[in-house]
XYZ file of C-alpha atoms in Angstrom:
471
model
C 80.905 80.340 66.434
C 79.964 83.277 65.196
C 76.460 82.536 64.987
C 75.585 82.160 68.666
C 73.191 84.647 68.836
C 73.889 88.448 70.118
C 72.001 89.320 73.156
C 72.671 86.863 75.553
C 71.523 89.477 78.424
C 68.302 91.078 77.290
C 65.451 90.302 79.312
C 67.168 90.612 82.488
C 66.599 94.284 83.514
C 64.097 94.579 85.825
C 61.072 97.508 85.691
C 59.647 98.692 89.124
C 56.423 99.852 88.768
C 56.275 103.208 91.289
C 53.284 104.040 92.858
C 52.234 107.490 93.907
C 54.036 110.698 94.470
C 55.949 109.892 97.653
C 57.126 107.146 96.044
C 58.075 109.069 92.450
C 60.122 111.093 94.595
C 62.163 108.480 96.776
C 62.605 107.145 93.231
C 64.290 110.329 91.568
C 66.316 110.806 94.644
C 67.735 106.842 94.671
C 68.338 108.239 90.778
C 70.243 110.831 91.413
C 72.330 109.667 93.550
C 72.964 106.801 91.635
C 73.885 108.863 88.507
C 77.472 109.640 87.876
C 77.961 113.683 86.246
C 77.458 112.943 82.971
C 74.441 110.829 83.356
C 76.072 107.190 83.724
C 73.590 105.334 86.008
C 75.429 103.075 88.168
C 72.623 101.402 89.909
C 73.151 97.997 91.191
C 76.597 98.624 90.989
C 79.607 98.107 93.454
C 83.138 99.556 93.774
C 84.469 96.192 95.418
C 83.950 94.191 92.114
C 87.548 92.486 93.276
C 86.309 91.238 96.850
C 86.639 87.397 96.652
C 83.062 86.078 96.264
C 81.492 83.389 98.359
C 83.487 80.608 99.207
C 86.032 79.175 97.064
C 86.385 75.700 96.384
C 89.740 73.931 94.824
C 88.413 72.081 92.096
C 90.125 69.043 90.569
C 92.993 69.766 88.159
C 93.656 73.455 89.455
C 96.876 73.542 89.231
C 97.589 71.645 85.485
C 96.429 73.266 82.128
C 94.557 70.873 80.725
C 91.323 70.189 82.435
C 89.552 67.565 80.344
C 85.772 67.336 78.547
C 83.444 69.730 79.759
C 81.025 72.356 78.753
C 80.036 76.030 78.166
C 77.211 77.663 79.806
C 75.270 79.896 77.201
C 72.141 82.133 77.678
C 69.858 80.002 79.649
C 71.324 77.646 82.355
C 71.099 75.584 85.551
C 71.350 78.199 88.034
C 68.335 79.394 87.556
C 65.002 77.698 87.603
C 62.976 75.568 89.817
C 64.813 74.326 92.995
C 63.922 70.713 92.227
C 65.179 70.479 88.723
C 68.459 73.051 89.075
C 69.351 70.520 92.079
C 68.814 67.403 89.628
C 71.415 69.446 87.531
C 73.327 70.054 90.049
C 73.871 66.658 91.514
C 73.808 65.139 87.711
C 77.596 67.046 87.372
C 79.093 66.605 90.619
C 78.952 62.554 89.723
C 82.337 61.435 89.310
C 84.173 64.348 90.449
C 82.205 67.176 88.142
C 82.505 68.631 84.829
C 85.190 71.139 83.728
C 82.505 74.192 83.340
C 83.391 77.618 81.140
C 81.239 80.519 81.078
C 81.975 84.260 79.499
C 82.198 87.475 81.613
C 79.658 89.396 79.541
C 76.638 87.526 77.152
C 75.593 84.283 77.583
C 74.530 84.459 80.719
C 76.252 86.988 82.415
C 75.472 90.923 82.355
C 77.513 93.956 81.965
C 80.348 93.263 84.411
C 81.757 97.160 84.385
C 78.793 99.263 83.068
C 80.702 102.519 84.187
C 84.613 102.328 85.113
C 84.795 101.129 88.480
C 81.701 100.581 89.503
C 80.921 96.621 88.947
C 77.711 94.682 88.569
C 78.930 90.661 89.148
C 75.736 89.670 90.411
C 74.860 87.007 87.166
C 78.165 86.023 87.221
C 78.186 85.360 90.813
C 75.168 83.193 90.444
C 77.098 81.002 87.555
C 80.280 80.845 90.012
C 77.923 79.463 92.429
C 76.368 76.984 90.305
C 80.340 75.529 88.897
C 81.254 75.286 92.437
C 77.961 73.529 93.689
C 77.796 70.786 91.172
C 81.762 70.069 91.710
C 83.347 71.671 87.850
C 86.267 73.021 87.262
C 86.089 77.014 86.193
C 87.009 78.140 83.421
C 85.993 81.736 82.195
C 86.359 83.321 78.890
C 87.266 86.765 78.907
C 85.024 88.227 76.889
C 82.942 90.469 76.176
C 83.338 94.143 76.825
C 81.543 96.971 78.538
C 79.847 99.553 76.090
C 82.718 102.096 77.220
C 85.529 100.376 76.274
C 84.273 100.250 72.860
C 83.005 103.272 71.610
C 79.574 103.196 73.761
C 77.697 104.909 76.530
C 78.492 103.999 80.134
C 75.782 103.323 82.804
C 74.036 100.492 83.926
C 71.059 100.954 81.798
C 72.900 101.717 79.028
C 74.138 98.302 77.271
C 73.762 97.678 74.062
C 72.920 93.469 73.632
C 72.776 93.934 70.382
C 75.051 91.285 68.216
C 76.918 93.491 66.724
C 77.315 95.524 69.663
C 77.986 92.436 71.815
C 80.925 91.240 69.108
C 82.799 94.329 69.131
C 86.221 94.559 70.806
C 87.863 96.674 73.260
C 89.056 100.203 71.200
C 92.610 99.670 71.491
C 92.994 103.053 74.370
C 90.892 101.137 76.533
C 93.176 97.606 76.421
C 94.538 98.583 79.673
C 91.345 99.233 80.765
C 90.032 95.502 79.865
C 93.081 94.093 81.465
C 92.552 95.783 84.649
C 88.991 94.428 84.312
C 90.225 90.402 83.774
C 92.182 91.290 86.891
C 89.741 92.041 88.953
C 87.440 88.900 87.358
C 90.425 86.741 88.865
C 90.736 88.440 92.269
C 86.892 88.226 92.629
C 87.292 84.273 91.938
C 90.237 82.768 93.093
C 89.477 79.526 92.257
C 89.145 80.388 88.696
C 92.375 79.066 87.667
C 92.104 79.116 83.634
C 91.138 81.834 81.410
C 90.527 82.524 77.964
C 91.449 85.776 76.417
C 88.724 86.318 74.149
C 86.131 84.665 72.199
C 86.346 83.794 68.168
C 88.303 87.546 67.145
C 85.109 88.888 67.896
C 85.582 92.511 66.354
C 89.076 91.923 65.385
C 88.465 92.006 61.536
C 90.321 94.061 59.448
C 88.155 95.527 55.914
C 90.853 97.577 54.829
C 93.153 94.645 54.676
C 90.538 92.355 54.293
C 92.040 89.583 56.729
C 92.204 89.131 60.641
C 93.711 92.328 63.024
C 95.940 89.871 64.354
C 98.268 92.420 65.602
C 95.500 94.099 67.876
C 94.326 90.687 68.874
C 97.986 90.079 70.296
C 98.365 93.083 72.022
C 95.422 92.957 74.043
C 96.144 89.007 74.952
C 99.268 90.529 75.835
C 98.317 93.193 78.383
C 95.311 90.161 79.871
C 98.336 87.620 80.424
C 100.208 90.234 82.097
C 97.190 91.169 84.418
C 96.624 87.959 85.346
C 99.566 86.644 85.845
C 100.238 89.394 88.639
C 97.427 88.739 90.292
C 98.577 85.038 90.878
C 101.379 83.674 88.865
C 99.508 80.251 88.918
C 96.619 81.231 86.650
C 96.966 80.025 83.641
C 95.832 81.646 80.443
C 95.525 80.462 77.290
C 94.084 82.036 73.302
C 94.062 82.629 70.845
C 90.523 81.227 70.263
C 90.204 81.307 66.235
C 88.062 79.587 64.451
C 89.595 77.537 62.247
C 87.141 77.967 59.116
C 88.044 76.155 56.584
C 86.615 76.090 52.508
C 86.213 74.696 48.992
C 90.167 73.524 48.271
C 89.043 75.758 44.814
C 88.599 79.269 47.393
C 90.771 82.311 46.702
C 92.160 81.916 50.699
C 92.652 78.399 50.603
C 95.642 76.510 52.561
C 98.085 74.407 50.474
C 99.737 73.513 53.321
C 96.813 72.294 55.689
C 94.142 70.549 53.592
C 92.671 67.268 52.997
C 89.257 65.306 51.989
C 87.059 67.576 54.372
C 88.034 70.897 52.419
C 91.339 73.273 53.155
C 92.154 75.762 55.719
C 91.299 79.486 55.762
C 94.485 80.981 55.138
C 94.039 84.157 56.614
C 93.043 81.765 60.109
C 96.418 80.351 59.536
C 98.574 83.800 59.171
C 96.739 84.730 62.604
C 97.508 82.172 64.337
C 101.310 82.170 63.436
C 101.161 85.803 64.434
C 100.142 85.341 68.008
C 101.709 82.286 68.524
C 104.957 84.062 67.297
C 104.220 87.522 69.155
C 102.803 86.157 72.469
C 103.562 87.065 75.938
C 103.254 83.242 76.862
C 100.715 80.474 76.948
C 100.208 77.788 78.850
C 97.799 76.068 76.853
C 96.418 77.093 72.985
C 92.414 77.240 72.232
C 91.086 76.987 69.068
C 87.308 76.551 67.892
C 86.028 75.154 64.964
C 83.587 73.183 63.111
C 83.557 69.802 61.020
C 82.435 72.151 57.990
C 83.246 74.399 55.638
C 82.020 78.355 56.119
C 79.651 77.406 53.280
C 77.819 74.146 55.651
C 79.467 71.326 53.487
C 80.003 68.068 55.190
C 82.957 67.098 52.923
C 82.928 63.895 52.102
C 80.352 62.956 54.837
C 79.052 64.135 58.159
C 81.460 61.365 59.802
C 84.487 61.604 57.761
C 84.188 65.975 57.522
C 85.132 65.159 61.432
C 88.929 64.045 60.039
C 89.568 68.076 60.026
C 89.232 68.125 63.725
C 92.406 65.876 63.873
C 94.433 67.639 61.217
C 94.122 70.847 62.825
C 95.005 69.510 65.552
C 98.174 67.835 64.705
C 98.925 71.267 63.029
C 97.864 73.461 65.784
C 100.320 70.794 68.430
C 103.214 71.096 65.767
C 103.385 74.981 65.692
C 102.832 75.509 69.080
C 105.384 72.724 70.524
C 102.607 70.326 71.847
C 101.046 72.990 74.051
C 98.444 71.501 75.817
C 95.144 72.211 73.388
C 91.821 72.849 73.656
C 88.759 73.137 71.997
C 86.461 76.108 73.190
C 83.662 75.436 71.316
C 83.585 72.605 68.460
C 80.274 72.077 66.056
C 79.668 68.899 63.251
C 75.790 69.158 62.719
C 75.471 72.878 60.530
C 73.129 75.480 62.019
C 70.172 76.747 60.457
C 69.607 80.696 59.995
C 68.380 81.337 63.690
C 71.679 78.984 65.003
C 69.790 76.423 65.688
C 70.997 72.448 65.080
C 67.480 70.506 65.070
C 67.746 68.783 61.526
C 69.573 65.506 62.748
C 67.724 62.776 65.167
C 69.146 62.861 68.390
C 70.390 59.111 67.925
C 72.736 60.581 64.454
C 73.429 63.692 66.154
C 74.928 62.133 69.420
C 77.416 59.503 66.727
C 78.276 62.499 64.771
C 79.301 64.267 68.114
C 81.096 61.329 69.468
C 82.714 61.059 66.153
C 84.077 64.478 66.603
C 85.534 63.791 70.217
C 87.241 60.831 68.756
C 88.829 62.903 65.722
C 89.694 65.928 68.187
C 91.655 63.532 70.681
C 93.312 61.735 67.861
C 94.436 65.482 67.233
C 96.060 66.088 70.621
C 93.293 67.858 71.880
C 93.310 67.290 76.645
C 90.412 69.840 76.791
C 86.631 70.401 74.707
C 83.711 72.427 76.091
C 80.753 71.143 73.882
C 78.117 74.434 73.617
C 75.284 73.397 75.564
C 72.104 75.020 73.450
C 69.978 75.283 76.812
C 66.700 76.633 76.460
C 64.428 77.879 79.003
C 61.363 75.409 78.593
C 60.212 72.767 75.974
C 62.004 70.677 73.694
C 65.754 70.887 73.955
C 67.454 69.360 71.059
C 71.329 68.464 71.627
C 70.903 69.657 75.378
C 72.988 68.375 78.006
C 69.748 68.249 80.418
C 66.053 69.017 80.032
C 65.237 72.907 80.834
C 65.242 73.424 84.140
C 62.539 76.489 83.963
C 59.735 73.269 84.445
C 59.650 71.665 87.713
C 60.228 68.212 85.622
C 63.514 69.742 84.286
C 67.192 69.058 85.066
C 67.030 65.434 83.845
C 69.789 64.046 82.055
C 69.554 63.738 77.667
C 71.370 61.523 76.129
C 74.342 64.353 75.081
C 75.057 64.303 78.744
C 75.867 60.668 79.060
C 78.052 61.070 75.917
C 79.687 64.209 77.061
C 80.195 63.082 80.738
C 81.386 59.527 80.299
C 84.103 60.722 77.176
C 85.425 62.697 80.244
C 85.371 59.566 82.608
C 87.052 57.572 80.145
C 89.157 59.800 78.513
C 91.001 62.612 80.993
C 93.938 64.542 80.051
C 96.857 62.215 80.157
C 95.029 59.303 78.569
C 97.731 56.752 76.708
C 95.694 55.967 73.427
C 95.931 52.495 72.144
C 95.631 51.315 68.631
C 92.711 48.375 68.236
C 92.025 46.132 65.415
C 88.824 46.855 63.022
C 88.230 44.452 60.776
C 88.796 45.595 56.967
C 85.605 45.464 55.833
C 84.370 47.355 59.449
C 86.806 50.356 59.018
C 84.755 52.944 56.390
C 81.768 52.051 58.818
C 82.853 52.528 62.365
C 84.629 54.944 64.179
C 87.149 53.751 67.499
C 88.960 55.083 70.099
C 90.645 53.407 72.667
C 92.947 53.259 75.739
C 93.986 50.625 77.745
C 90.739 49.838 79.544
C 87.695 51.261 77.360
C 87.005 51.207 73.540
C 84.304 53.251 72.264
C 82.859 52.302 69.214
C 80.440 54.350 67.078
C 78.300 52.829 64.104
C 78.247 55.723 61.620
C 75.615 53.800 59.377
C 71.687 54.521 59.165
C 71.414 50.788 59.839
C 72.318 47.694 61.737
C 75.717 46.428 61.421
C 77.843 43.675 62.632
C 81.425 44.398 63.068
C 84.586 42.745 64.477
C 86.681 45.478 66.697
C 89.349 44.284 69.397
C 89.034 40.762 68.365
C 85.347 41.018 68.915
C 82.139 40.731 66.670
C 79.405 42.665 67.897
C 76.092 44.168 66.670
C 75.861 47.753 66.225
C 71.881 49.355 66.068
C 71.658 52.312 63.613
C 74.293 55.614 65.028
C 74.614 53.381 68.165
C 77.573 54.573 70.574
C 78.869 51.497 72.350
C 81.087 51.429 75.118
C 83.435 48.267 75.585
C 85.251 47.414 78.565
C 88.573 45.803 77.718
């Protein structure tokens, strides 16, 4: 969403205190010789940014474009921290085959990938790599962001701007070859990166004038990516356009008439972008949206559990327009963020219902693929984390978003045949059910105990409880 935060790689430059003259001047010479004319530093940086790193695995699912229930890596992570807990991470994703893992080139972990054309600084990004292929994920990267040069900014590796605004502003449009030639080189560095994402939300792809989405710009640069990557290994597959599919008060100026319904109406303007790329694009082989259960203004309309109903709508939509392209869900949100983007309001037993809730309404839409945003922190509490911080020696243990998040995978991969249970009448407003032909997963969406009848059997249900049945 667009309220992720900006600077996702301050903090991470490192100051060397130098002491004495002799070592002032070995310090202006390493300076000057690692200063471009013109003044771009390129210290720490490499000219063989597309030399396949480390050892690449094949993960699970390389070769199909859906790659089930995962999650995205954000600022602070598992790869770095105390041996003992990033290991307890580690071995707490490779159960069962591993998660499907997505992480950004630029922000949210990673640093500047290209601070100065050519000259490449992969080192964070390396270190996430690493981490995917250690605990057993699936890769998935999201192209995005972009170096301060392509958009309007000084080069050099001390030079980025992680400011926000900086961070969410998109290639200028004589530099799109330029960002192509840069996801190239991202895929030739991993090859077992088999997915990518061109882009993140429209990030900088607003147009005042017109007062509605540059679609047109958006398209082009997808364009030039899909190309890239597709000649660097016709097997990658690549996927956008990433919207966010905001929706509003049916009574809003942009509302839908067309896509609508109890939880509020679609953002038209989202809708006339998404027909434009989907009508102007290269080619796709799957189609990623992002979205939350509420409106732009935080409404949960009419409920936190029924607001999750737009998750399947758009879904159904997004399947219809694109042909039943596989579909994913980049980032997807139902508890509404407080000014600083944090979700902390809800208990963690209501939050984890609320999510499941949403998992249930997205695959009722379609959806093969979800990366839930994991809001790591470094130490201390860790509301709707995946894991406790690693940056303790105590941390890396599983929370109870992980068990949700993890066993909707097991249960649920792409492919799943969804079967249609019973509820019992007076059960259906209060429970939530999705099934196949071995699990049903029930979630009580009451503040209270509750006996129901699902699948021919009657059950109690603790207040939010998420109960797995084995059928």
């Amino acid at each position: 969403m667009t309220r992720h935060g900006g600077n996702m790689g301050a903090g991470r430059w490192r100051l060397t205190a130098l002491l004495g003259v002799g070592a002032t001047a070995v310090a202006l010479l390493v300076a000057l010789i690692s200063t471009l004319p013109g003044g771009a530093s390129t210290e720490g940086t490499t000219r063989d940014g597309d030399r396949v790193h480390g050892t690449p695995a094949t993960p699970r699912g390389a070769d199909v474009p859906d790659v089930g229930w995962g999650f995205t890596h954000t600022q602070f992570s598992a790869d770095e921290g105390g041996a003992a807990a990033t290991g307890r991470v580690e071995a707490l994703l490779s159960k069962d085959g591993g998660l499907p893992q997505n992480q950004a080139i630029m922000g949210w972990g990673a640093d500047n990938p290209e601070p100065v054309k050519g000259r490449y600084d992969f080192e964070a990004l390396d270190r996430r790599i690493d981490f995917v292929r250690a605990s057993g994920g699936t890769p998935v990267i999201t192209l995005c962001c972009a170096p301060d040069w392509m958009k309007g900014g000084r080069a050099g590796a001390d030079n980025t701007d992680w400011s926000q605004k900086a961070l969410e502003t998109a290639p200028a449009r004589d530099h799109y070859k330029d960002y192509a030639a840069l996801a190239a080189t991202v895929a030739r560095r991993y090859p077992d990166v088999r997915h990518f994402i061109v882009w993140n939300e429209f990030k900088g792809f607003w147009n005042n004038a017109e007062s509605r989405w540059d679609y047109e710009g958006y398209t082009d640069l997808y364009n030039l990516v899909h190309k890239a990557l597709k000649q660097v290994d016709p097997k990658i597959m690549v996927g956008g356009p990433y919207l966010v599919m905001d929706s509003v008060d049916p009574r809003h100026q942009d509302a839908s008439t067309v896509l609508r319904g109890p939880w509020g109406a679609m953002d038209q303007r989202v809708l006339d972008a998404f027909a434009y790329w989907n009508r102007h694009k290269a080619g796709a082989d799957f189609v990623v949206v992002d979205g939350s259960s509420y409106t732009k203004d935080d409404d949960l309309l009419p409920d936190e559990f029924r607001a999750t109903d737009k998750l399947t709508d758009v879904g159904r939509w997004v399947r219809r327009q694109t042909g039943g392209l596989p579909l994913w869900w980049a980032e997807y949100y139902v508890e509404p963020a407080d000014r600083n983007d944090d979700r902390k309001e809800w208990s963690e037993p209501h939050r984890v219902a609320v999510q499941a809730a949403g998992l249930i309404a997205m695959a009722k839409g379609g959806a093969s693929t979800g990366f839930y945003w994991n809001p790591e922190n470094r130490t201390g509490d860790c509301p709707g984390c995946l894991w406790t911080p690693t940056g303790s020696s105590d941390g890396g243990r599983a929370l109870p978003m992980h068990d949700l998040v993890s066993r909707f995978g097991r249960a649920f991969p792409p492919g799943t045949g969804y079967r249609t249970v019973s509820v019992a009448p007076d059960d259906v407003p209060n429970v939530r059910v999705l099934a196949d032909d071995r699990t049903v997963l029930v979630v009580n969406t009451l503040n209270r105990t509750i006996s129901a009848r699902v699948d021919g059997r009657r059950f109690d249900l603790k207040a939010y409880e998420v109960k797995w049945l084995r059928r």
